Coordinates of C-alpha atoms and ligand atoms in Angstrom, one line a residue:
M1 CA 0.0 0.0 0.0
E2 CA 1.3 3.4 -0.8
Q3 CA 2.1 5.7 2.1
Q4 CA -0.8 8.0 1.7
K5 CA -3.3 5.1 1.8
K6 CA -1.6 3.7 4.9
L7 CA -1.9 7.1 6.6
E8 CA -5.5 7.3 5.7
V9 CA -6.2 3.9 7.4
L10 CA -4.3 5.1 10.5
R11 CA -6.1 8.4 10.6
H12 CA -9.5 6.8 10.0
S13 CA -8.8 4.5 13.0
A14 CA -7.7 7.5 15.0
A15 CA -11.0 9.2 14.3
H16 CA -12.7 6.2 15.8
L17 CA -10.4 6.4 18.8
L18 CA -11.4 10.1 19.2
A19 CA -15.1 9.3 19.0
H20 CA -14.6 6.4 21.5
A21 CA -12.8 8.8 24.0
V22 CA -15.5 11.6 23.5
L23 CA -18.3 9.1 24.1
E24 CA -16.6 7.9 27.3
L25 CA -16.1 11.4 28.6
F26 CA -19.5 12.8 27.4
P27 CA -21.8 9.8 27.2
D28 CA -24.8 11.7 25.8
T29 CA -22.8 12.8 22.7
L30 CA -24.4 12.1 19.3
L31 CA -21.6 11.1 16.8
T32 CA -22.1 11.9 13.1
I33 CA -19.2 11.4 10.8
G34 CA -15.4 11.3 11.2
P35 CA -13.3 11.0 8.0
A36 CA -9.6 11.1 7.4
T37 CA -8.4 14.3 5.7
E38 CA -5.3 15.4 3.9
E39 CA -3.7 16.6 7.1
G40 CA -5.3 14.3 9.6
F41 CA -8.9 13.6 10.6
F42 CA -11.9 15.1 12.3
Y43 CA -15.1 14.0 13.9
D44 CA -18.3 16.0 13.9
A45 CA -20.5 15.5 16.9
L46 CA -23.5 17.0 18.8
L47 CA -22.5 17.5 22.4
S48 CA -24.7 18.6 25.3
R49 CA -22.2 21.4 26.0
S50 CA -19.8 23.3 23.8
L51 CA -16.2 22.1 24.0
K52 CA -13.4 24.5 24.7
E53 CA -9.7 24.3 23.8
E54 CA -9.0 23.3 27.4
D55 CA -11.0 20.1 26.9
L56 CA -8.7 18.8 24.2
P57 CA -5.9 17.6 26.5
T58 CA -8.4 15.7 28.5
I59 CA -9.8 14.0 25.4
E60 CA -6.3 13.3 24.1
K61 CA -5.3 11.7 27.4
R62 CA -8.4 9.4 27.3
M63 CA -7.4 8.5 23.7
Q64 CA -3.9 7.6 25.0
E65 CA -5.4 5.4 27.7
L66 CA -7.6 3.6 25.1
S67 CA -4.5 3.2 22.9
L68 CA -2.5 1.6 25.7
K69 CA -5.3 -0.9 26.4
N70 CA -4.6 -2.2 22.9
F71 CA -8.2 -3.2 22.1
P72 CA -8.5 -5.2 18.9
I73 CA -10.4 -3.3 16.2
E74 CA -13.0 -5.5 14.6
H75 CA -15.1 -4.9 11.6
R76 CA -18.1 -6.9 10.2
Q77 CA -21.1 -6.5 8.0
I78 CA -24.4 -6.4 9.8
S79 CA -28.0 -6.2 8.6
K80 CA -29.5 -2.8 8.4
Q81 CA -32.1 -3.9 10.9
E82 CA -29.4 -4.7 13.4
A83 CA -27.7 -1.4 12.7
R84 CA -31.0 0.5 13.3
E85 CA -31.3 -1.2 16.6
I86 CA -27.7 -0.4 17.7
F87 CA -28.0 3.3 16.7
K88 CA -31.6 3.8 17.6
D89 CA -30.8 6.8 19.7
N90 CA -28.8 8.6 17.1
P91 CA -30.8 10.2 14.3
F92 CA -27.7 11.1 12.4
K93 CA -26.5 7.5 12.2
L94 CA -30.0 6.3 11.3
E95 CA -30.1 8.8 8.4
L96 CA -26.6 7.5 7.3
I97 CA -27.9 3.9 7.4
E98 CA -30.8 4.7 5.1
G99 CA -28.3 6.3 2.7
I100 CA -26.2 3.2 2.3
P101 CA -27.1 1.1 -0.7
G102 CA -27.7 -2.6 -0.2
E103 CA -29.1 -4.6 2.7
T104 CA -26.1 -4.6 5.0
V105 CA -23.8 -1.9 6.6
G106 CA -20.3 -2.1 8.1
L107 CA -19.8 -1.9 11.9
S108 CA -16.5 -1.4 13.6
S109 CA -16.0 -2.2 17.2
Q110 CA -13.3 -1.8 19.8
D111 CA -14.0 -2.7 23.4
G112 CA -17.6 -1.6 24.0
F113 CA -17.5 1.2 21.4
R114 CA -19.2 0.7 18.1
D115 CA -19.3 2.9 15.0
L116 CA -20.9 2.7 11.6
C117 CA -18.1 2.4 9.0
R118 CA -17.0 0.9 5.7
G119 CA -13.9 -0.6 7.1
G120 CA -10.1 -0.3 6.6
H121 CA -8.5 -0.1 10.1
E122 CA -5.4 -0.8 12.1
A123 CA -5.5 -4.1 13.9
S124 CA -5.8 -2.7 17.3
T125 CA -6.0 0.6 19.2
G126 CA -2.4 0.1 20.3
D127 CA -1.3 0.8 16.7
I128 CA -2.5 4.4 17.0
K129 CA 0.3 5.9 19.0
Y130 CA 1.4 9.2 17.6
F131 CA -1.6 11.5 17.4
K132 CA -2.5 15.0 18.4
L133 CA -5.8 17.0 18.6
L134 CA -5.3 20.2 16.8
G135 CA -8.4 22.3 17.4
L136 CA -12.1 22.9 17.4
S137 CA -14.4 24.5 14.9
G138 CA -18.1 24.6 14.0
S139 CA -19.8 22.7 11.3
Y140 CA -23.3 21.6 10.2
W141 CA -24.8 18.3 9.6
R142 CA -24.2 17.4 6.0
A143 CA -22.3 20.8 5.6
N144 CA -25.6 22.5 5.2
R145 CA -26.2 25.8 7.2
E146 CA -29.9 25.0 7.4
N147 CA -29.2 21.8 9.4
Q148 CA -28.1 21.1 13.0
P149 CA -24.9 22.9 14.0
L150 CA -22.2 20.5 15.2
Q151 CA -18.8 20.7 16.9
R152 CA -15.8 19.5 14.9
I153 CA -12.7 18.2 16.6
H154 CA -9.6 18.2 14.4
G155 CA -6.6 15.9 14.9
T156 CA -3.8 14.2 13.1
A157 CA -1.9 10.9 13.5
F158 CA 1.4 9.6 12.2
F159 CA 3.3 6.3 12.2
T160 CA 6.4 7.7 14.0
S161 CA 6.9 10.2 16.7
Q162 CA 9.4 12.0 14.4
D163 CA 6.7 12.5 11.7
L164 CA 4.4 14.0 14.4
V165 CA 7.2 16.3 15.7
D166 CA 8.0 17.4 12.1
F167 CA 4.3 18.1 11.5
E168 CA 4.0 20.2 14.7
T169 CA 7.1 22.2 13.8
R170 CA 5.8 22.9 10.3
R171 CA 2.5 23.9 11.8
E172 CA 4.1 26.3 14.3
E173 CA 6.3 27.7 11.5
A174 CA 3.2 28.3 9.3
Q175 CA 1.6 30.2 12.1
L176 CA 4.8 32.1 13.0
Y177 CA 5.5 33.0 9.4
D178 CA 1.9 33.7 8.4
H179 CA 2.2 36.6 6.0
R180 CA -0.6 38.5 7.8
R181 CA 1.4 38.5 10.9
L182 CA 4.7 39.4 9.2
G183 CA 3.0 42.1 7.2
R184 CA 1.7 43.7 10.4
Q185 CA 5.0 43.3 12.2
L186 CA 7.2 44.7 9.4
E187 CA 4.6 47.4 8.5
Y188 CA 4.3 46.1 4.9
F189 CA 0.5 46.2 4.6
S190 CA -2.7 46.3 6.5
F191 CA -6.4 45.7 6.2
E192 CA -8.8 48.3 7.5
E193 CA -12.5 48.1 8.4
E194 CA -13.1 50.9 5.9
A195 CA -12.3 48.6 3.0
V196 CA -12.8 45.0 3.8
G197 CA -10.8 42.7 1.6
F198 CA -8.9 45.6 -0.1
P199 CA -5.3 45.8 1.0
F200 CA -3.4 49.0 2.1
F201 CA 0.3 48.9 1.2
F202 CA 2.7 50.9 3.3
P203 CA 5.9 52.3 1.9
K204 CA 7.9 49.1 2.5
G205 CA 5.3 46.8 1.2
K206 CA 4.8 49.0 -1.9
A207 CA 8.6 48.9 -2.4
V208 CA 8.5 45.1 -2.6
L209 CA 5.6 45.2 -5.1
N210 CA 7.6 47.8 -7.2
V211 CA 10.6 45.5 -7.2
L212 CA 8.5 42.6 -8.5
V213 CA 7.1 44.9 -11.2
S214 CA 10.5 46.2 -12.3
Y215 CA 11.9 42.7 -12.5
M216 CA 9.0 41.6 -14.7
R217 CA 9.4 44.8 -16.8
K218 CA 13.1 43.9 -17.4
L219 CA 12.1 40.5 -18.6
Y220 CA 9.3 42.0 -20.8
A221 CA 11.8 44.3 -22.4
E222 CA 14.2 41.4 -23.1
Y223 CA 11.5 39.3 -24.8
D224 CA 9.9 42.2 -26.8
Y225 CA 6.7 42.7 -24.8
Q226 CA 5.2 46.2 -24.9
E227 CA 3.4 47.6 -21.9
V228 CA -0.1 49.1 -22.2
E229 CA -2.7 50.4 -19.8
T230 CA -6.4 50.1 -20.2
P231 CA -9.2 51.7 -18.2
M232 CA -10.4 50.3 -14.9
I233 CA -14.0 51.2 -15.7
L234 CA -15.5 50.0 -19.0
S235 CA -19.0 49.9 -20.4
D236 CA -21.4 47.0 -19.6
E237 CA -21.7 46.4 -23.3
L238 CA -18.1 45.2 -23.4
W239 CA -18.6 42.8 -20.6
K240 CA -21.7 41.4 -22.2
R241 CA -19.8 40.8 -25.4
S242 CA -16.8 39.2 -23.6
G243 CA -19.1 36.8 -21.8
H244 CA -18.2 38.0 -18.3
Y245 CA -21.7 39.4 -17.9
A246 CA -23.2 35.9 -18.4
H247 CA -20.6 34.0 -16.4
Y248 CA -18.9 36.3 -13.9
K249 CA -21.4 39.0 -13.1
D250 CA -21.8 37.9 -9.4
N251 CA -18.1 38.6 -8.9
M252 CA -18.1 42.1 -10.5
Y253 CA -18.6 45.6 -9.2
F254 CA -20.7 48.1 -11.1
T255 CA -21.0 51.8 -11.3
T256 CA -22.9 54.4 -13.3
V257 CA -21.3 57.1 -15.6
D258 CA -23.5 59.6 -17.3
E259 CA -26.5 57.4 -16.6
Q260 CA -24.8 54.5 -18.4
S261 CA -24.0 51.3 -16.6
Y262 CA -20.3 50.4 -16.4
A263 CA -18.3 47.6 -14.7
I264 CA -15.1 47.8 -12.8
K265 CA -12.8 45.4 -14.7
P266 CA -12.4 42.0 -13.1
M267 CA -10.0 41.0 -15.9
N268 CA -7.7 42.8 -18.3
C269 CA -8.4 40.8 -21.5
P270 CA -11.2 42.8 -23.0
G271 CA -9.3 46.1 -22.7
S272 CA -6.3 44.6 -24.3
I273 CA -8.4 43.2 -27.1
L274 CA -9.8 46.7 -27.9
I275 CA -6.2 47.9 -28.4
Y276 CA -5.6 45.1 -30.9
K277 CA -8.9 45.8 -32.6
H278 CA -8.2 49.6 -32.9
R279 CA -6.9 49.2 -36.4
P280 CA -6.3 46.5 -39.0
R281 CA -3.3 44.4 -38.2
S282 CA -0.8 42.7 -40.6
Y283 CA 1.0 39.4 -40.1
R284 CA 4.2 41.5 -39.9
E285 CA 3.1 42.7 -36.5
L286 CA 2.6 39.3 -35.0
P287 CA 3.4 38.1 -32.5
L288 CA 2.1 41.2 -30.8
K289 CA 2.8 41.0 -27.1
L290 CA 0.8 43.5 -25.0
A291 CA 1.6 43.4 -21.2
E292 CA -0.4 45.2 -18.5
F293 CA 0.0 45.4 -14.8
G294 CA -3.7 45.6 -14.5
H295 CA -5.5 46.4 -11.3
V296 CA -8.6 44.2 -11.2
H297 CA -11.5 44.1 -8.7
R298 CA -13.4 40.9 -8.0
H299 CA -16.1 40.5 -5.5
E300 CA -15.3 37.7 -3.1
L301 CA -17.5 36.6 -0.2
S302 CA -16.2 37.9 3.1
G303 CA -15.9 34.4 4.5
V304 CA -13.2 33.4 1.9
L305 CA -11.0 36.5 2.3
H306 CA -7.6 35.5 3.6
G307 CA -4.9 38.2 4.0
L308 CA -3.3 38.9 0.7
L309 CA -3.9 35.4 -0.5
R310 CA -7.6 36.2 -1.2
V311 CA -8.5 39.8 -1.7
R312 CA -11.1 41.8 -3.6
A313 CA -8.6 44.0 -5.6
F314 CA -5.2 42.9 -6.9
T315 CA -2.7 43.5 -9.7
Q316 CA -2.1 40.9 -12.3
D317 CA 1.1 40.7 -14.3
D318 CA -1.1 40.1 -17.3
A319 CA 0.0 39.8 -20.9
H320 CA -1.8 39.0 -24.1
I321 CA 0.0 37.6 -27.1
Y322 CA -1.7 37.9 -30.4
C323 CA -0.1 35.4 -32.9
T324 CA -0.7 32.9 -35.6
V325 CA -1.4 29.2 -34.7
D326 CA 2.1 28.4 -36.1
Q327 CA 3.7 30.9 -33.6
V328 CA 2.0 29.4 -30.5
E329 CA 4.8 26.9 -29.8
E330 CA 7.6 29.4 -29.9
E331 CA 5.6 31.9 -27.8
V332 CA 4.8 29.4 -25.2
R333 CA 8.4 28.3 -25.0
T334 CA 9.4 31.9 -24.4
I335 CA 6.7 32.3 -21.7
L336 CA 8.0 29.2 -19.9
N337 CA 11.6 30.6 -20.1
I338 CA 10.4 33.8 -18.5
A339 CA 8.5 31.9 -15.8
F340 CA 11.5 29.7 -15.0
R341 CA 13.9 32.6 -14.8
M342 CA 11.5 34.4 -12.4
L343 CA 10.9 31.4 -10.2
H344 CA 14.6 30.7 -10.1
K345 CA 15.2 34.3 -9.0
C346 CA 12.6 33.9 -6.3
E347 CA 14.3 30.7 -5.1
F348 CA 11.5 28.2 -5.8
A349 CA 13.4 25.0 -6.4
S350 CA 10.4 22.8 -7.0
V351 CA 8.2 23.7 -10.0
D352 CA 5.6 21.4 -11.4
L353 CA 3.9 21.7 -14.8
A354 CA 0.5 20.5 -15.9
L355 CA -1.3 20.6 -19.2
A356 CA -5.1 20.8 -19.2
T357 CA -6.6 19.6 -22.5
K358 CA -9.9 19.8 -24.4
P359 CA -13.0 19.4 -22.3
A360 CA -16.2 17.7 -23.4
K361 CA -17.8 21.1 -24.2
S362 CA -15.5 23.2 -26.2
M363 CA -15.3 25.7 -29.1
G364 CA -13.0 25.8 -32.0
S365 CA -12.3 23.0 -34.5
D366 CA -10.6 19.8 -33.5
E367 CA -7.8 20.6 -35.9
L368 CA -7.2 23.9 -34.0
W369 CA -7.3 22.1 -30.7
D370 CA -4.9 19.4 -31.8
K371 CA -2.5 21.8 -33.2
A372 CA -2.4 24.0 -30.1
T373 CA -2.3 21.0 -27.7
N374 CA 0.5 19.4 -29.6
S375 CA 2.4 22.7 -29.6
L376 CA 2.1 22.8 -25.8
K377 CA 3.1 19.2 -25.5
A378 CA 6.1 19.8 -27.7
V379 CA 7.2 22.7 -25.5
L380 CA 6.7 20.8 -22.2
E381 CA 8.5 17.8 -23.6
G382 CA 11.3 20.1 -24.7
Y383 CA 11.8 21.0 -21.1
G384 CA 12.6 17.4 -20.2
K385 CA 10.6 17.8 -17.0
P386 CA 7.7 15.5 -16.2
Y387 CA 4.4 17.2 -16.5
V388 CA 0.9 16.1 -15.4
L389 CA -1.7 15.7 -18.2
K390 CA -5.1 16.9 -17.1
E391 CA -7.3 15.4 -19.8
G392 CA -10.4 17.3 -20.4
E393 CA -9.6 20.0 -17.8
G394 CA -8.9 22.9 -20.1
A395 CA -11.2 25.9 -20.5
F396 CA -13.9 25.6 -23.2
Y397 CA -11.9 28.1 -25.3
G398 CA -8.5 26.4 -25.3
P399 CA -5.8 24.3 -23.6
K400 CA -3.6 25.7 -20.8
I401 CA -0.4 25.1 -18.9
E402 CA -0.4 25.5 -15.2
I403 CA 2.7 26.3 -13.2
K404 CA 2.8 25.1 -9.6
I405 CA 5.5 25.9 -7.1
K406 CA 6.3 24.4 -3.7
D407 CA 7.4 26.8 -1.0
A408 CA 10.0 26.3 1.8
M409 CA 7.3 24.8 4.0
N410 CA 6.4 22.3 1.3
R411 CA 3.1 23.8 0.5
E412 CA 2.0 23.9 -3.1
W413 CA 0.8 27.0 -4.9
Q414 CA -0.5 27.6 -8.4
C415 CA 0.5 31.0 -9.6
G416 CA 1.4 31.0 -13.3
T417 CA -0.9 30.1 -16.2
V418 CA -0.5 30.1 -19.9
Q419 CA -3.9 29.9 -21.6
I420 CA -4.5 29.5 -25.3
D421 CA -7.7 31.1 -26.4
F422 CA -9.6 30.5 -29.7
F423 CA -12.8 32.1 -28.4
Q424 CA -12.3 35.8 -27.9
S425 CA -10.6 36.3 -31.2
D426 CA -13.8 35.0 -32.9
N427 CA -16.1 36.7 -30.4
F428 CA -14.5 40.1 -31.0
D429 CA -14.0 39.5 -34.7
L430 CA -10.2 40.0 -34.5
H431 CA -8.2 39.4 -37.6
Y432 CA -4.9 40.1 -39.3
I433 CA -4.0 40.2 -43.0
S434 CA -1.9 37.1 -43.9
T435 CA 1.0 36.9 -46.3
S436 CA -1.4 35.9 -49.1
G437 CA -3.6 38.9 -48.3
T438 CA -6.5 36.9 -46.7
R439 CA -8.1 37.9 -43.4
E440 CA -7.2 35.4 -40.6
R441 CA -8.0 35.0 -37.0
P442 CA -5.1 35.4 -34.5
V443 CA -4.8 33.1 -31.5
I444 CA -4.7 34.9 -28.1
I445 CA -2.4 33.6 -25.4
H446 CA -3.2 34.8 -21.9
Q447 CA -0.1 34.9 -19.7
A448 CA 0.1 35.6 -16.0
L449 CA 3.3 34.4 -14.2
Y450 CA 3.2 36.0 -10.7
G451 CA -0.6 35.7 -11.1
S452 CA -1.6 38.2 -8.5
L453 CA 1.2 40.4 -7.3
E454 CA -0.4 40.7 -3.9
R455 CA -0.8 36.9 -3.5
F456 CA 2.7 36.2 -4.9
F457 CA 4.1 38.7 -2.3
A458 CA 2.3 36.8 0.5
I459 CA 3.7 33.5 -0.8
L460 CA 7.2 35.0 -1.0
L461 CA 7.0 36.4 2.6
E462 CA 6.0 33.0 3.9
H463 CA 8.5 31.1 1.7
F464 CA 11.4 33.3 3.0
K465 CA 9.9 33.4 6.6
G466 CA 10.0 37.1 6.4
N467 CA 13.7 37.3 5.4
L468 CA 13.3 38.6 1.9
P469 CA 16.5 38.2 -0.1
F470 CA 18.7 41.3 -0.9
W471 CA 17.2 42.1 -4.3
L472 CA 13.6 42.0 -2.9
A473 CA 14.0 43.5 0.6
P474 CA 12.4 46.9 1.0
V475 CA 15.4 48.1 3.0
Q476 CA 18.4 46.4 1.6
I477 CA 21.1 48.0 3.7
M478 CA 21.1 49.6 7.1
V479 CA 24.1 51.9 7.9
L480 CA 25.1 51.8 11.6
T481 CA 27.8 53.6 13.5
I482 CA 29.6 52.3 16.6
T483 CA 29.7 55.8 18.2
D484 CA 28.4 59.2 17.3
A485 CA 32.0 60.1 16.3
Q486 CA 31.5 58.2 13.0
K487 CA 28.3 60.0 12.0
Q488 CA 29.8 62.3 9.4
Y489 CA 31.5 59.4 7.5
A490 CA 28.4 57.3 7.9
Q491 CA 26.3 60.0 6.2
E492 CA 28.7 60.0 3.2
V493 CA 28.5 56.2 2.9
Y494 CA 24.7 56.4 3.1
S495 CA 24.5 59.0 0.4
A496 CA 26.8 57.1 -1.9
L497 CA 24.7 53.9 -1.5
K498 CA 21.5 55.8 -2.0
K499 CA 22.9 57.6 -5.1
H500 CA 23.8 54.2 -6.5
G501 CA 20.0 53.3 -6.4
L502 CA 20.1 51.0 -3.4
R503 CA 17.3 51.0 -0.9
V504 CA 19.3 52.1 2.2
N505 CA 18.6 53.5 5.6
L506 CA 20.9 55.2 8.2
D507 CA 20.3 54.6 11.9
R508 CA 20.7 58.1 13.3
S509 CA 20.1 57.1 16.9
S510 CA 22.8 57.2 19.6
D511 CA 21.9 53.7 20.9
Q512 CA 24.5 51.1 21.6
I513 CA 25.7 49.3 18.5
S514 CA 24.2 46.0 19.8
S515 CA 20.7 47.5 20.0
K516 CA 21.1 49.1 16.5
I517 CA 22.0 45.6 15.2
K518 CA 19.1 44.1 17.0
A519 CA 16.7 46.7 15.5
A520 CA 18.0 46.1 11.9
Q521 CA 17.6 42.3 12.5
L522 CA 14.0 42.8 13.7
E523 CA 13.4 44.8 10.5
K524 CA 14.9 41.9 8.6
V525 CA 17.4 44.0 6.7
P526 CA 19.7 41.7 4.8
W527 CA 22.9 43.8 5.0
M528 CA 24.2 46.1 7.8
I529 CA 27.1 48.3 7.2
V530 CA 28.9 48.8 10.4
I531 CA 31.2 51.8 10.8
G532 CA 33.7 52.2 13.6
Q533 CA 36.7 54.4 14.0
K534 CA 38.9 51.8 12.2
E535 CA 36.7 52.0 9.1
V536 CA 36.7 55.8 9.2
D537 CA 40.5 55.8 9.4
A538 CA 40.9 53.3 6.6
G539 CA 38.2 54.8 4.5
T540 CA 36.4 51.3 4.3
V541 CA 33.2 49.7 5.8
S542 CA 32.4 46.4 7.4
V543 CA 29.5 44.4 6.1
R544 CA 27.4 42.3 8.5
Y545 CA 24.9 39.9 6.9
A546 CA 21.6 38.9 8.4
D547 CA 23.0 35.5 9.4
G548 CA 25.7 37.2 11.5
K549 CA 28.6 36.6 9.1
Q550 CA 30.9 39.6 8.5
M551 CA 33.3 41.0 6.0
L552 CA 35.7 43.5 7.6
G553 CA 37.4 46.4 6.0
V554 CA 35.7 46.4 2.6
A555 CA 36.1 49.2 0.1
L556 CA 32.8 50.9 -0.7
E557 CA 33.3 50.2 -4.4
K558 CA 33.4 46.5 -3.6
V559 CA 30.1 46.8 -1.7
L560 CA 28.5 48.5 -4.7
S561 CA 29.6 45.8 -7.1
M562 CA 28.4 43.0 -4.7
A563 CA 25.0 44.7 -4.5
D564 CA 24.8 45.1 -8.3
E565 CA 25.5 41.4 -8.7
L566 CA 22.5 40.5 -6.5
N567 CA 20.2 43.1 -7.9
R568 CA 20.7 42.0 -11.4
Ligands
LIG1 ZN1 -13.9 2.7 10.5
LIG2 ZN1 -6.5 37.5 -20.5

């Protein structure tokens, strides 16, 4: 059995153990369901009193006792009639019994505890050794808000104590390095009641976003993209034509201008298309690559908002490439090159690719689909990296490549997409004049590599645990003096660094050098330049890195060239 399957069996058994313990401690509890999940298991129950966090250690302790008693876990099929008798006081289980097809249902038992279940367990409760209860939350019977509210107890279980320790460390880290917490601590961004779900970026947070934008601009320039800007507010008519009105209206914001209805753009594509359509285009202009750092607004329900990971307004590094079918392969190869350079720069070592192909309902001829899909396959195969084929999971208007990354805490994120589009070109009646003088439809490739700049920023913050690398840090260098006697020289060094275009600060306080260093560390500044009398006399500086390593007596020229190297 593969590891994940084995874990599932263990965690499913642990859920029974939890239910067993809860029932012993709170005998009038009505159990409902308790499945294994990706990170552990949970059990939903109706208790006569509401549980508190303080109850969890007690429940956990009872689970340990039941584990030590090493009760064999038995499972057998029984008739529905027998099951109805056993669970006659539990309306939830009775409802479940009726929902199971056939004449029999599964029953698992350990000591006196019995639960309705399909089976797949450890041999005995003693096999469930390394577990932990993680928390409480609310739920509803059958996940329906109209139904009975229930209490959910979350937990997890592993085969070794080391696995459990590792899990707890990762979980603590995830809380410690939560981007919302870091963003507040470091004064990068905030959320205010006056605009729920719309982030406020402070000077340092905005500096990071600007670095991401400049870096992408540099790549755009290298690969012949041209930057455009389209309006944020566009007539309803456009959104009706683009199909957003029919499919995306609930997520859009609207406004009225001169008694006409307008929408705040949720996507940048229609605006870009209007630029293409402005005048006739020749094959000589293709591929035409129009990029836009487009600020889009999308209405999300307040319950799903989550820091910068899920907001109601964000900036996409969006690009639309208008090209011929024959150019698709080359263009997609270029896009992946850009993506890999960017992800490498951001120190994401693990990148996974997936290709989503033609769904059952689609538009565009088979020939067009085959050609585009084969182009994407050729590019992916050219990379020599395995990719996942998601048959039938493409959009109805074309196949796409998804780029997934894994962060330092081993969590997976999908950021980049490369979407081929046969639909909007037809829909907006786009064309170009071919070499033989005929009017042809261009293909549109939608490209977004960071995806949302705000979300990418959040992922980076967590990935680097708040310690953004030199090229990305809002303050790259902090200049510190050992005593006030070096202030004049420090001012000169600071000015020179600033003039060189580096993001630098000078600590002008008269604090002890140790507290100045401490302050710079808390601010997570990657380099400190420490100036004492020795440095003043020699006309040099000392560099102290965030990890405590130092370079003593360095010429300022050398510091500038080291910085340039990292900023490149
Ligand atoms: Zn079971
Ligand atoms: Zn687009």
